[in-house]
Amino acid sequence: EPEVTQTPSHQVTQMGQEVILRCVPISNHLYFYWYRQILGQKVEFLVSFYNNEISEKSEIFDDQFSVERPDGSNFTLKIRSTKLEDSAMYFCASRVRDRGVAGASNEQFFGPGTRLTVL
Amino acid sequence: GEDVEQSLFLSVREGDSSVINCTYTDSSSTYLYWYKQEPGAGLQLLTYIFSNMDMKQDQRLTVLLNKKDKHLSLRIADTQTGDSAIYFCAESPSSASKIIFGSGTRLSIRP
């Protein structure tokens, strides 16, 4: 069964360093997302991406964050200068098509997550 | 604003039914979800219900929706040790594609 994959599973970095979290969405999916979950807290939406541009972003997704789909398979989240409070589990998700299409599923398939630890 | 609330913990005896409750605020929610998260794993979609439905049953899982009260529940029949996990209630507002999650209910099973 197709699945969303994420690498690395755990990333440790020093405060102020740049990190890139990688995701490989399911191959025929068109919509891509990043969420994060700070330990013990809610899963929070960061950004959605469609047709090579950001379609929606949350207040969390400030100028330190960026997303990119550099090729036909990868979807990346970059944090330019990490802060201690960026420590969290980051989940990538993908969805096949627009919910506005008749019979479309809104199901987002989630990857296993990357645990980011900022020291 | 959009918010989803659920209790943090639930403990049930093996073989009993588990009922996890959730309330949400966005009356325009179109899809309401239950996700399961096992230790160290990602988020697995268990089931979802459209806002124009009252109930959905899928094997041991029953979802009840009271749209008037904005209340969603998940019933797991014959709870097993493998059901131990965190269960997230979530909603997707009709005007956006993001999913809004609750804090999660940690379900523990006692023998």
Tab-separated table of C-alpha atoms in Angstrom, chain A residues 31 33 35 37 40-45 48 55-56 89 91 95 99 104-113, chain B residues 3-5 30-31 33 35 37 40-43 45 48 88 92-103:
chain	number	residue	atom	x	y	z
A	31	TYR	CA	-1.748	18.435	-2.261
A	33	TYR	CA	1.050	19.585	3.946
A	35	TYR	CA	2.080	19.823	10.492
A	37	GLN	CA	3.362	18.468	17.211
A	40	GLY	CA	2.416	16.860	24.734
A	41	GLN	CA	0.557	19.400	22.614
A	42	LYS	CA	-1.854	19.435	19.704
A	43	VAL	CA	-0.946	18.646	16.142
A	44	GLU	CA	-0.792	22.074	14.469
A	45	PHE	CA	-1.142	22.931	10.796
A	48	SER	CA	-0.354	23.517	2.528
A	55	SER	CA	-2.063	27.628	-0.761
A	56	GLU	CA	-2.418	28.314	2.945
A	89	MET	CA	7.597	16.180	15.660
A	91	PHE	CA	4.498	15.446	10.019
A	95	ARG	CA	-3.923	14.264	-0.467
A	99	ARG	CA	-12.411	17.984	-2.245
A	104	ALA	CA	-13.182	13.140	-4.024
A	105	SER	CA	-11.710	12.083	-0.762
A	106	ASN	CA	-10.422	14.669	1.653
A	107	GLU	CA	-8.263	12.115	3.380
A	108	GLN	CA	-4.771	13.306	4.128
A	109	PHE	CA	-2.266	10.516	4.458
A	110	PHE	CA	0.367	11.223	7.081
A	111	GLY	CA	3.977	10.179	7.208
A	112	PRO	CA	5.589	8.760	10.351
A	113	GLY	CA	7.124	12.104	11.261
B	3	ASP	CA	-11.087	24.734	18.131
B	4	VAL	CA	-11.434	21.056	18.951
B	5	GLU	CA	-11.594	19.841	22.546
B	30	THR	CA	-17.574	19.393	6.478
B	31	TYR	CA	-15.432	16.446	7.507
B	33	TYR	CA	-12.139	12.645	11.661
B	35	TYR	CA	-7.006	9.597	13.952
B	37	GLN	CA	-1.409	7.567	16.983
B	40	GLY	CA	6.513	6.522	17.986
B	41	ALA	CA	4.257	6.302	14.957
B	42	GLY	CA	2.486	8.720	12.687
B	43	LEU	CA	-1.176	9.570	12.446
B	45	LEU	CA	-6.883	7.815	9.877
B	48	TYR	CA	-14.319	10.007	9.181
B	88	PHE	CA	-7.256	12.553	17.904
B	92	SER	CA	-11.741	20.134	8.295
B	93	PRO	CA	-13.533	23.441	7.785
B	94	SER	CA	-15.351	23.722	4.519
B	95	SER	CA	-13.527	26.842	3.506
B	96	ALA	CA	-10.024	25.420	3.895
B	97	SER	CA	-8.169	22.188	3.382
B	98	LYS	CA	-6.184	22.184	6.604
B	99	ILE	CA	-7.151	19.825	9.403
B	100	ILE	CA	-7.674	21.142	12.929
B	101	PHE	CA	-6.778	18.602	15.604
B	102	GLY	CA	-7.800	18.199	19.194
B	103	SER	CA	-5.259	17.514	21.922
